[in-house]
Coordinates of C-alpha atoms in Angstrom, one line a residue:
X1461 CA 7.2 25.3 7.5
X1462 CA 5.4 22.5 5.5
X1463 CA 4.8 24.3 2.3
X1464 CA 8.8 25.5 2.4
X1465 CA 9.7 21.7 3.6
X1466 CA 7.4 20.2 0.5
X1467 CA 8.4 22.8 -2.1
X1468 CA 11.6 21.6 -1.4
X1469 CA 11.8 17.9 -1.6
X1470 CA 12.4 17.6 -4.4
X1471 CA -17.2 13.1 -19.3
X1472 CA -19.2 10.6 -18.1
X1473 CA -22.2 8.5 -19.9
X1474 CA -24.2 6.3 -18.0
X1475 CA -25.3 2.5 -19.4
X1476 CA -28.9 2.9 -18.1
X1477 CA -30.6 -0.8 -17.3
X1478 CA -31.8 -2.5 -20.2
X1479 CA -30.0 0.4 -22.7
X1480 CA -26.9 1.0 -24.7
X1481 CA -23.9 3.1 -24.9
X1482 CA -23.6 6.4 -26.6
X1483 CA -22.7 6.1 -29.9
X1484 CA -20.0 8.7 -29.2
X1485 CA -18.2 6.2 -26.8
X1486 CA -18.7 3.5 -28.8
X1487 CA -16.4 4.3 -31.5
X1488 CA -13.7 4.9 -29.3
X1489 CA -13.4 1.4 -28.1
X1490 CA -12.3 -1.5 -29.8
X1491 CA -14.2 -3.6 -31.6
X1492 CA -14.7 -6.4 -28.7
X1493 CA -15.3 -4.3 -26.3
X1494 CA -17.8 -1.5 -28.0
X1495 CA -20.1 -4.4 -28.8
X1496 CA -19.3 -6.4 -25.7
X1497 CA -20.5 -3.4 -23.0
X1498 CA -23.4 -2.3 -24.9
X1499 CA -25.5 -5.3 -26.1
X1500 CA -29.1 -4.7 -24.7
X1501 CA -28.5 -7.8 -23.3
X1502 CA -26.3 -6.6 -20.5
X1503 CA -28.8 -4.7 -18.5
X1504 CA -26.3 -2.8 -16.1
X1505 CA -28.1 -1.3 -13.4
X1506 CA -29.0 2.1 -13.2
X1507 CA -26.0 4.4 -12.5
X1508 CA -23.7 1.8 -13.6
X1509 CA -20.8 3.7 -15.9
X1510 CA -18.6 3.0 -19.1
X1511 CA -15.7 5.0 -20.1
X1512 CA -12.9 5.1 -22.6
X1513 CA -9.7 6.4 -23.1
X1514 CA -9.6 9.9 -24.3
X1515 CA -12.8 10.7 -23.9
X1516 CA -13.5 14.0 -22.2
X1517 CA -12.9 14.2 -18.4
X1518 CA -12.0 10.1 -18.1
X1519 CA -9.3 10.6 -15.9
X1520 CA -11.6 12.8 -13.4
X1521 CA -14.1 10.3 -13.2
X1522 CA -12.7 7.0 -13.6
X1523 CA -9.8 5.8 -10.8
X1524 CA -6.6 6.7 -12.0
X1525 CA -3.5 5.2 -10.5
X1526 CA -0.6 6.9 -8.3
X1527 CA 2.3 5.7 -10.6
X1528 CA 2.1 5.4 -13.9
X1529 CA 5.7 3.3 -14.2
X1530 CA 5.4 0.0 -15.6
X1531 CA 1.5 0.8 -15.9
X1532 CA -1.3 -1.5 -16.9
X1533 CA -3.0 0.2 -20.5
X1534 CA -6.7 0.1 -20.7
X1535 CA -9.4 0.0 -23.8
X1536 CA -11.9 1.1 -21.3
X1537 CA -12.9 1.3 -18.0
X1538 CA -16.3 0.5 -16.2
X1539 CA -17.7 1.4 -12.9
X1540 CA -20.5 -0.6 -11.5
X1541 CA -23.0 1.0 -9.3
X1542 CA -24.2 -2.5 -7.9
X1543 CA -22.9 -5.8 -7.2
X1544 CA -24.8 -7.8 -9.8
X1545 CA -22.7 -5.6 -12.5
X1546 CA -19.7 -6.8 -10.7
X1547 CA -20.4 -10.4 -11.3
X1548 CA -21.6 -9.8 -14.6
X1549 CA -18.2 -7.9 -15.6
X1550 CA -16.1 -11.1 -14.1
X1551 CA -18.2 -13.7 -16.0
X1552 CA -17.6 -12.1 -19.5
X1553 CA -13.9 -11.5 -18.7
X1554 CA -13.7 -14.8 -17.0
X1555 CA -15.9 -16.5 -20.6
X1556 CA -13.9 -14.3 -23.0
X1557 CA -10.7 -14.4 -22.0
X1558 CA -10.2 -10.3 -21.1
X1559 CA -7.7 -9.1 -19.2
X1560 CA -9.0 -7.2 -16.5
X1561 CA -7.9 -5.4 -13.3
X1562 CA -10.7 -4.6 -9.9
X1563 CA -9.2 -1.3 -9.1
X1564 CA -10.1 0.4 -5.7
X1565 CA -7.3 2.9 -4.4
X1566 CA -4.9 2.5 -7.8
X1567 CA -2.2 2.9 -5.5
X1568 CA -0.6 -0.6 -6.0
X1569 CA 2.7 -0.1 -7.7
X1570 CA 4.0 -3.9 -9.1
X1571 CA 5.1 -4.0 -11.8
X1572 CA 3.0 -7.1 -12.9
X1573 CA 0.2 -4.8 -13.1
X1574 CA 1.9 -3.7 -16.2
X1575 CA 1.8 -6.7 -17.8
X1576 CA -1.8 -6.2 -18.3
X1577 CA -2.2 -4.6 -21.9
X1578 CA -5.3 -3.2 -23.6
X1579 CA -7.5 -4.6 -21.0
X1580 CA -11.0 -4.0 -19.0
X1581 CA -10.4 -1.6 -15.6
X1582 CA -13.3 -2.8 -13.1
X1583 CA -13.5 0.7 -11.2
X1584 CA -14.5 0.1 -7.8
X1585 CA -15.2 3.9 -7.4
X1586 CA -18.9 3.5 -6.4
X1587 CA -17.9 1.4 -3.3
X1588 CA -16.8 3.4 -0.5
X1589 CA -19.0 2.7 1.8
X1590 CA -17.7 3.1 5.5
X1591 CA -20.7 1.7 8.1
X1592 CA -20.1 1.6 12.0
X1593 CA -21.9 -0.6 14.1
X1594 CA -21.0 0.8 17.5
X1595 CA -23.0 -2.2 19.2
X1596 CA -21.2 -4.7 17.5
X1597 CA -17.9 -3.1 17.3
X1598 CA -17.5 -3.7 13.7
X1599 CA -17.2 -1.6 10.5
X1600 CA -18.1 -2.6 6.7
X1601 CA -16.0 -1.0 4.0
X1602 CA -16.2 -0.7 0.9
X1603 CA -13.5 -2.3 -1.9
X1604 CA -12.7 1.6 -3.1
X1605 CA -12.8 3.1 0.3
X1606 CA -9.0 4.4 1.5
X1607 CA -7.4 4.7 4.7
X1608 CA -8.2 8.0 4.6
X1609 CA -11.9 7.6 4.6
X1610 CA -11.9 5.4 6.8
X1611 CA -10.9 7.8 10.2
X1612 CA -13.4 10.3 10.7
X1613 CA -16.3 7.7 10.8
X1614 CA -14.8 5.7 13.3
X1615 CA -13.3 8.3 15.6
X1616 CA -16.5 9.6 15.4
X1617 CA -18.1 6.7 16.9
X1618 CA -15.3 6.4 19.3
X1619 CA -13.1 3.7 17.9
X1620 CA -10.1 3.1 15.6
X1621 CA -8.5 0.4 14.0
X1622 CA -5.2 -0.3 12.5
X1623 CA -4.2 1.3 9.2
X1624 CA -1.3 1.8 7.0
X1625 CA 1.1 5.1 6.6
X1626 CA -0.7 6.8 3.4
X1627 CA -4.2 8.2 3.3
X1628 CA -4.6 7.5 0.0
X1629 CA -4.5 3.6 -0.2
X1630 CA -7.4 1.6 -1.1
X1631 CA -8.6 0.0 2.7
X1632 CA -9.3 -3.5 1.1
X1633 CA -6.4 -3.4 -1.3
X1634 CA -4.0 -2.7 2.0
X1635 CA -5.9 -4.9 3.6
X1636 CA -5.1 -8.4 1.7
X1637 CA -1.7 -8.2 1.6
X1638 CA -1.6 -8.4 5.3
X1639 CA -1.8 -4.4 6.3
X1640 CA 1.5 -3.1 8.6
X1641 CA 1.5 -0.3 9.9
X1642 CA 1.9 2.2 13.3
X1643 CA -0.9 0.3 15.2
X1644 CA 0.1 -3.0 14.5
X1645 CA 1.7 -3.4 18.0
X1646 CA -1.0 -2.7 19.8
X1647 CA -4.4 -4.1 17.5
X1648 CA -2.4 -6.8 15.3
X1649 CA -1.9 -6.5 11.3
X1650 CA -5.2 -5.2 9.2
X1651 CA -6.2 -8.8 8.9
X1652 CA -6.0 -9.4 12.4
X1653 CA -9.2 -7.4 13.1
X1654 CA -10.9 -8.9 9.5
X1655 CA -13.5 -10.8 10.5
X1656 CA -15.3 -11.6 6.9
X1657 CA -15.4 -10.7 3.4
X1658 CA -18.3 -10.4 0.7
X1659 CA -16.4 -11.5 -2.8
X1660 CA -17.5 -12.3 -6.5
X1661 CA -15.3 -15.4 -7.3
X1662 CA -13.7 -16.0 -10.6
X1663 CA -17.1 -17.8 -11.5
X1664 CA -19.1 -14.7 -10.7
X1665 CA -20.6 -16.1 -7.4
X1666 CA -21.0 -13.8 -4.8
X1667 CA -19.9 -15.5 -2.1
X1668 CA -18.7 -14.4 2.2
X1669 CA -15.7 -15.3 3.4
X1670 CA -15.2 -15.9 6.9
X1671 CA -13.3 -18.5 9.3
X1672 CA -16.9 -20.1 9.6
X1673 CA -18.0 -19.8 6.1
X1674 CA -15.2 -20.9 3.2
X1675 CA -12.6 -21.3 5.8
X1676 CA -9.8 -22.3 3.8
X1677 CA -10.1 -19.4 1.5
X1678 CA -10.3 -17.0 4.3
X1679 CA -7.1 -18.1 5.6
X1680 CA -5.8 -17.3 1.4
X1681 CA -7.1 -14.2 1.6
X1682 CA -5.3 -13.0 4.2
X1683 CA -2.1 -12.2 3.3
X1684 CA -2.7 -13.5 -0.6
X1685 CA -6.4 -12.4 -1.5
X1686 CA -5.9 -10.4 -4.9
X1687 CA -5.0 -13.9 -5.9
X1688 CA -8.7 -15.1 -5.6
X1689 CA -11.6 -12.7 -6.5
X1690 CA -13.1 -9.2 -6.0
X1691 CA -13.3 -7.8 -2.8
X1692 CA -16.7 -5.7 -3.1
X1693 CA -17.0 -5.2 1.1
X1694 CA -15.4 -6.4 4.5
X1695 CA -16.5 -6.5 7.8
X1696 CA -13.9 -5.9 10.8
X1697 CA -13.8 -6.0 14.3
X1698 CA -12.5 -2.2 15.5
X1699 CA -11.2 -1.4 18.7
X1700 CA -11.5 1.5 21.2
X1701 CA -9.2 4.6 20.6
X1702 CA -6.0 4.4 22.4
X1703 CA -5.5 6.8 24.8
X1704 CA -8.9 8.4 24.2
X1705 CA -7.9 8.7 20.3
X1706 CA -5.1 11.2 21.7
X1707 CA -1.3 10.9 19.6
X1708 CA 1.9 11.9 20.6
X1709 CA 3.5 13.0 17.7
X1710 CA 7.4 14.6 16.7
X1711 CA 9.4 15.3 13.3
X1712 CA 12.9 15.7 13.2
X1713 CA 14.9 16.5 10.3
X1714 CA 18.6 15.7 10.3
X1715 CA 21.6 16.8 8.0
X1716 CA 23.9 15.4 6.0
X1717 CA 26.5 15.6 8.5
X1718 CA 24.6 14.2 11.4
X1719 CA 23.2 11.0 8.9
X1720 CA 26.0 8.6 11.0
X1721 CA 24.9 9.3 14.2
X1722 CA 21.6 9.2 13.8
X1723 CA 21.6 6.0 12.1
X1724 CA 23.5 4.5 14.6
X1725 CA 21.4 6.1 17.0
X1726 CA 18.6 4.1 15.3
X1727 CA 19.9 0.9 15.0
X1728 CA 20.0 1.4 19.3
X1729 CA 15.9 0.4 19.3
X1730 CA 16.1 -2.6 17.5
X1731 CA 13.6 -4.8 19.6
X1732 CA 13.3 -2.6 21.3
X1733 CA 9.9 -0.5 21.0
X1734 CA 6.9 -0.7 23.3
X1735 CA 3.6 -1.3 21.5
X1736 CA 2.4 1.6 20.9
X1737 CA 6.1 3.5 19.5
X1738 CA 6.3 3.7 15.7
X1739 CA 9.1 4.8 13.6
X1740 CA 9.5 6.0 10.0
X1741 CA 12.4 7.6 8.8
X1742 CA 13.1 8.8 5.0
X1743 CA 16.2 10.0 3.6
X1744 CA 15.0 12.8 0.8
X1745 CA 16.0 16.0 -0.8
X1746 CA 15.7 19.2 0.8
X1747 CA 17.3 22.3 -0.5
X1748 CA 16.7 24.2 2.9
X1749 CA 19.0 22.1 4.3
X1750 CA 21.4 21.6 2.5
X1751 CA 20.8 18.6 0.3
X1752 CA 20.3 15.2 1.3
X1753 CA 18.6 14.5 4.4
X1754 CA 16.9 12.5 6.8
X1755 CA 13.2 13.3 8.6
X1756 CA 12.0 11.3 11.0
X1757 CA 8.2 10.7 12.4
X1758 CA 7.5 9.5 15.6
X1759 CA 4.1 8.5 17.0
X1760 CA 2.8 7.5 20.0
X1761 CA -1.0 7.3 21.6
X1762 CA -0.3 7.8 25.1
X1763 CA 1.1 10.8 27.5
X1764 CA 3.7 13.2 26.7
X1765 CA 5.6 12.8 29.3
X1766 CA 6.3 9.3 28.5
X1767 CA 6.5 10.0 25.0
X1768 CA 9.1 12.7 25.5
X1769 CA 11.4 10.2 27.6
X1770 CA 11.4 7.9 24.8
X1771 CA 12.4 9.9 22.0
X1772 CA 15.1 11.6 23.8
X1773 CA 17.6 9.1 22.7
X1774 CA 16.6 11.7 19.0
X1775 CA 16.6 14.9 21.2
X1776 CA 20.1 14.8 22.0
X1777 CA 21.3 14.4 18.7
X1778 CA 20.6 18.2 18.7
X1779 CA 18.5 17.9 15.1
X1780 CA 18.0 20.6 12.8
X1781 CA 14.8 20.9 13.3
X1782 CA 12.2 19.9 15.7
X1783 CA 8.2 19.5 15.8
X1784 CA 6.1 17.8 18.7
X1785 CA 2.2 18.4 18.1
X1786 CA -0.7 16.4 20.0
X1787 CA -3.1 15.7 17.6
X1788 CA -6.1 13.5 17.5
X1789 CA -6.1 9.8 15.8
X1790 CA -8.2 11.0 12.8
X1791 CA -5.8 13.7 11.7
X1792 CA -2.8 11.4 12.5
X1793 CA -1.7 10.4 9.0
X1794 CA -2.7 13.9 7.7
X1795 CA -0.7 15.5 9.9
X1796 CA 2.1 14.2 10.6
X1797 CA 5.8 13.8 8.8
X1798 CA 5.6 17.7 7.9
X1799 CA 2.2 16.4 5.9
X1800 CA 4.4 14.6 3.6
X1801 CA 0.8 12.6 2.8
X1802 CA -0.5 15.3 0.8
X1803 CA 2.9 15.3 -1.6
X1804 CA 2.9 11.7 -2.1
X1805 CA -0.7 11.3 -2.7
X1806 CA -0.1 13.3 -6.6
X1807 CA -1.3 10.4 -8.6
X1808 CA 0.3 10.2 -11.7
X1809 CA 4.0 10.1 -11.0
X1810 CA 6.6 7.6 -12.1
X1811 CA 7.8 5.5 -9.0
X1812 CA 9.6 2.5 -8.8
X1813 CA 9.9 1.3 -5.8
X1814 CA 12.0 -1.8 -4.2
X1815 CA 11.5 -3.3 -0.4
X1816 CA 13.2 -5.6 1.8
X1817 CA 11.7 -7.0 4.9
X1818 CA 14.5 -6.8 8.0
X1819 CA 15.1 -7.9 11.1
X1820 CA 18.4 -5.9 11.3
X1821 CA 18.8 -2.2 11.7
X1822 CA 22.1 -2.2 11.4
X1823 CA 24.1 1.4 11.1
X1824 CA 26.3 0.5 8.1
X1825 CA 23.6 -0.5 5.3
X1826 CA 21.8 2.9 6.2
X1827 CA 24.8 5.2 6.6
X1828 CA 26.0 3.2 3.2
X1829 CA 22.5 4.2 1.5
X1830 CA 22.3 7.8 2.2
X1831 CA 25.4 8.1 0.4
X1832 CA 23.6 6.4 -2.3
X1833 CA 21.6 8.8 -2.4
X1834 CA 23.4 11.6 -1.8
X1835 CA 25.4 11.2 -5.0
X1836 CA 22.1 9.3 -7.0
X1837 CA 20.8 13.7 -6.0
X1838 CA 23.8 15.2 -6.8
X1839 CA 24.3 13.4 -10.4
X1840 CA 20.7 13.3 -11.8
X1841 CA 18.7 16.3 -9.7
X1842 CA 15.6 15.1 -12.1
X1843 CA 15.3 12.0 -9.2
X1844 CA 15.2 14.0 -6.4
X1845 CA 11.2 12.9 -5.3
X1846 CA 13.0 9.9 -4.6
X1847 CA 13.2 8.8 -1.1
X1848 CA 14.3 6.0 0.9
X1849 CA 11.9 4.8 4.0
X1850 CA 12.4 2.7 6.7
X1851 CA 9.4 1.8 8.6
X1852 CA 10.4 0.2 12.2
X1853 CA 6.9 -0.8 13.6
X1854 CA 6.5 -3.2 16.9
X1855 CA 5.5 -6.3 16.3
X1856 CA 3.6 -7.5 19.9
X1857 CA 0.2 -7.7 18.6
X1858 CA 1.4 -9.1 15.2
X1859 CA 4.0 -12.0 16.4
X1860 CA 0.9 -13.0 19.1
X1861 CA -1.2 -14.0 16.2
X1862 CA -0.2 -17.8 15.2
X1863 CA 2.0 -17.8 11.9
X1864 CA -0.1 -20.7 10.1
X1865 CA -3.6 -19.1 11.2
X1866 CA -3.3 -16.3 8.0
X1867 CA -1.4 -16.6 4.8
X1868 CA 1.1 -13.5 5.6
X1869 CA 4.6 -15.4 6.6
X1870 CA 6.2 -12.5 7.6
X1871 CA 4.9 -11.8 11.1
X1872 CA 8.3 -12.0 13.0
X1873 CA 9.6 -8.5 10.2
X1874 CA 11.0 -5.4 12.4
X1875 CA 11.6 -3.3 9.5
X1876 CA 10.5 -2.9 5.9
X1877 CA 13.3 -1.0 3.7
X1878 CA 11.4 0.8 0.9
X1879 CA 13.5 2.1 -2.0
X1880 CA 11.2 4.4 -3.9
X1881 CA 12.3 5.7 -6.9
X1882 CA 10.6 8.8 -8.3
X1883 CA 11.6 10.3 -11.8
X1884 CA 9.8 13.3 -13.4
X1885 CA 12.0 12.1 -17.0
X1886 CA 11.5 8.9 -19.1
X1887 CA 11.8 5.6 -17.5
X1888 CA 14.5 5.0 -20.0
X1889 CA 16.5 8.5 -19.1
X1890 CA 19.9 8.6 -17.7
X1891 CA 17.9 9.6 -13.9
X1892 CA 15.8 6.6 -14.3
X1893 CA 18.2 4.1 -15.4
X1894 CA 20.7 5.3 -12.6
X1895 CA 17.7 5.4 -10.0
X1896 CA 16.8 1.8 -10.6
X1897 CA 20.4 0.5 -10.7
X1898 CA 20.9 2.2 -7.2
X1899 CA 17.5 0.5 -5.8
X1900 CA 18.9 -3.1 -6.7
X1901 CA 21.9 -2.5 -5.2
X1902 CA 20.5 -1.6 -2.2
X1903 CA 18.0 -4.4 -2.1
X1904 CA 21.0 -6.8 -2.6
X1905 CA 22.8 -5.3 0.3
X1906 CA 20.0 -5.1 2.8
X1907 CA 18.8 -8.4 1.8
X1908 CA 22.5 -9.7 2.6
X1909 CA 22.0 -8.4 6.1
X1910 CA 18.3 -8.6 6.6
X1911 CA 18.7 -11.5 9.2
X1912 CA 16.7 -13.8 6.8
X1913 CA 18.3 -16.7 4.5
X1914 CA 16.3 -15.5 2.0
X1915 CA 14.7 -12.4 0.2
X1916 CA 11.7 -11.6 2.3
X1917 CA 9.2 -8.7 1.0
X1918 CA 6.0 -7.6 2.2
X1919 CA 3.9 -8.6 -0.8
X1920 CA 2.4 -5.1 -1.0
X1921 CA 5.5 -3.2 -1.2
X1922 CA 6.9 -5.5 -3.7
X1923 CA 8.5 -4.9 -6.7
X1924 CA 7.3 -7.2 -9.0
X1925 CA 10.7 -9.0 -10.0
X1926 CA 10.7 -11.2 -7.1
X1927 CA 10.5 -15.0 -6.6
X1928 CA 7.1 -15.8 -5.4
X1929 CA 8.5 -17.1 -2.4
X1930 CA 9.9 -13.7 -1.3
X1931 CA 6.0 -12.8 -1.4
X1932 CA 3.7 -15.3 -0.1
X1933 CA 6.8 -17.8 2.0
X1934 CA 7.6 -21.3 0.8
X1935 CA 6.0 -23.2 3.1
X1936 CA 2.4 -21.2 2.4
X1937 CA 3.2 -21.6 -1.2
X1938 CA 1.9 -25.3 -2.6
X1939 CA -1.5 -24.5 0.0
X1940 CA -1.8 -21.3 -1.7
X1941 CA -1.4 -23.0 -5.3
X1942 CA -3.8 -25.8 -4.2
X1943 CA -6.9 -22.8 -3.3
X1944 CA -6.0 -21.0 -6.5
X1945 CA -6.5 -24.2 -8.6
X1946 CA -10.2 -24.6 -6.8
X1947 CA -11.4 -21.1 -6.9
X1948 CA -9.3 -19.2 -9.8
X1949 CA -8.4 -22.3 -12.6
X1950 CA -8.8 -20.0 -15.5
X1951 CA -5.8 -17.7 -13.5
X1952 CA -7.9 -14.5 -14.4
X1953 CA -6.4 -12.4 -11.7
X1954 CA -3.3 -12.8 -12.6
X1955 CA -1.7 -9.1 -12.3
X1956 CA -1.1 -8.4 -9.1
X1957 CA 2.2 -10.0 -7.4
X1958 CA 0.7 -13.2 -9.1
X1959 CA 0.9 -17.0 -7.5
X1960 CA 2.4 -19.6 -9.9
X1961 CA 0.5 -22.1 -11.3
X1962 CA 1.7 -25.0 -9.4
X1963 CA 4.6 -24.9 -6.4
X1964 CA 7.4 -26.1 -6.1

């Protein structure tokens, strides 16, 4: 059923310590950078790696990132195999004025990244450390280790710990935006189980971050941390596996016809949702079944009866098609969604994607959207990898946390409305240009009825386009501002959903 369900929606060198770079590489870099990475000078530690553009096998063994809309553009790209290279790479960057990215998962989609041009990629690739400490209840990560790395060694040990939806996403990178996702009800937001970070500052200190060392910073790096350094490890606090790691798990798919009623169906759990109940619903293409239509994922770590009971409310509506599987919490975001993870992990693609953050899940701006869509298919069938997700997580664990304890604002969010675009044309073709028109109409019209006074957007699903405020909150704004001043002044991490230099 999955590969008929996916088929149908739509050469390394090494800078050896104390040597230089092959001449080979060196003439395909510019000028600054060719004499810049391979002055004697630099002693990179052993293992430590330099590549450029077009050279053979580059995008094998350097990070490459999962959208390639509005894309950052790189002279070259260097891995570090140590920390010390880490700091070294931010001083000259930070002395020379180089525009420069820390990479980890390359799955971050803003388009501010893009405004980086013929810059330095600092590949995170040789940190993906994942180390349990079952005594202390805590694992270390590493700054290029994704959520899918993460699950084995920790269900292993016999713990787990909140992630996000896609196996593919850098852990840290996830992390610092605040992290939702299907455990957040029960365990909190990522950063709610964060207990420290390890960091090379603007100034190339390496430096640990925790609410008894550098306070203040730790509170900004929770919710605003690509703002304020380079994440090379964090420690958190993980939890014991819910229901003895043991998930609850169904996929429905629903037609065209049925997309009313199940929407207002839907709308029927708003505040609704134990702790442990997560939603996600996307509206898609599927030719099986007859165009445009909606598949929903349901999860739940606890018995099936109970689980059964609760999703009955979905049963009734007498979908097309029905999956219930008990799987265990490692395999969970493998497996379930019809292993729509595997599709959507293709790096590569062109996706623009648009999010509101709701507190209303209200039938009309749904049933209003899939027609959207519907038509946005039907028109341009070059866009139909586009989809339209709504992920309706509780919020127990995360409203429990005190809103001025982290830098996220958005604690109090039922919903976040994600308006992915996918394209397979240019991003100037008809598809594209129609695509993108129909995701900021949509994000006008949700925002209209988000429940909010304002656009509100988990920073991490943002755009790009959006008022700072929208991202980081006004009120956390001007103490934001004041910690960038002290730690970043130069403003040399400045690509990712960036802070303004001074507020309001």
């Amino acid at each position: 059923m999955f590969a008929k369900i996916i088929g149908l929606l739509a050469l390394s060198l090494p800078l050896v310590q104390g040597g230089g770079a092959s001449t080979a590489l060196i003439e395909r870099a510019g000028p600054d950078l060719k004499t810049l990475l391979s002055e004697p000078g630099r002693k990179w530690c052993s293992g430590t790696q330099v590549f450029f553009p077009g050279q053979k096998n580059y995008a094998s063994l350097t990070t490459q990132r999962w959208t390639t809309y509005e894309a950052p553009s790189y002279l070259a790209a260097i891995k570090p195999a140590c920390v010390a290279d880490v700091q070294k790479v931010v001083k000259l960057c930070a002395e020379l004025d180089i525009p420069f990215l820390p990479t980890g998962g390359g799955h971050g989609y803003s388009t501010s990244f893009g405004k980086l041009k013929n810059g330095l990629s600092l590949d995170l690739g040789a940190f993906k450390q994942v180390k349990v400490d079952k005594a202390a209840k805590t694992a270390t990560i590493g700054g290029a280790a994704t959520f899918g790395d993460v699950f084995d060694p920790l269900y292993a040990a016999g713990f787990e710990i909140p992630t996000g939806s896609c196996s593919c996403v850098g852990f840290l990178g996830g992390t610092l935006g605040g992290g939702v996702g299907r455990y957040q009800g029960i365990h909190g937001l990522i950063i709610d189980s964060l207990l420290s970070l390890n960091m090379v500052t603007a100034a190339g200190k390496l430096i640990t971050v925790s609410a008894t060392e550098n306070a203040e910073l730790f509170w900004g790096m929770r919710g605003a941390g690509f703002n304020y350094g380079v994440v090379v490890n964090a420690t958190y606090k993980v939890h014991p596996l819910t229901n003895g790691g043991e998930v609850q798990a169904v996929d429905f798919i629903f037609t065209r016809e049925q997309n009313e009623t199940f929407f207002k169906r839907l709308a029927s759990f708003q505040g609704t949702l134990p702790p442990e109940l997560a939603l996600l619903t996307y509206v898609g293409w599927n030719a099986t079944y007859g165009g445009t239509v909606i598949i929903l994922d349901v999860t739940y770590p606890g018995s099936k009866d109970k689980f059964l009971q609760l999703v009955k409310p979905f049963t009734d509506l007498k979908p097309a098609y029905t999956e219930v599987q008990t799987l265990p919490w490692n395999r969970l975001l493998r497996q379930v969604g019809f292993q729509l993870n595997d599709l959507v992990c293709i790096k590569e693609q062109q996706h623009s994607l648009y999010s509101v953050g709701t507190r209303n899940l209200s039938s009309p701006d749904y049933i209003s959207a899939f027609a959207k869509y519907d038509r946005l298919f039907a028109d341009y069938p070059d866009t139909r990898f586009s989809t339209l997700e709504l992920e309706v997580f509780p919020t127990q664990a995360v409203v429990a946390v005190p809103r001025d304890s982290t830098a996220y604002p958005w604690r109090d969010i039922q919903g976040h409305v994600m308006i992915q675009m996918s394209f397979t044309g240019s991003p100037t073709s008809p598809g594209a240009k129609a695509a993108n028109k129909v995701a900021q109409e949509l994000r006008t019209a949700f925002s209209k009825t988000s429940g909010y006074n304002q656009l509100e957007v988990y920073v991490s699903y943002a755009h790009g386009d959006e008022d700072p405020a929208a991202w980081y909150g006004k009120d956390k704004l001007p103490r934001l501002v004041e910690l960038k001043k002290k730690w970043d002044p130069k403003n040399i991490f400045r690509f990712d959903n960036p802070l303004p230099s001074k507020y309001p």
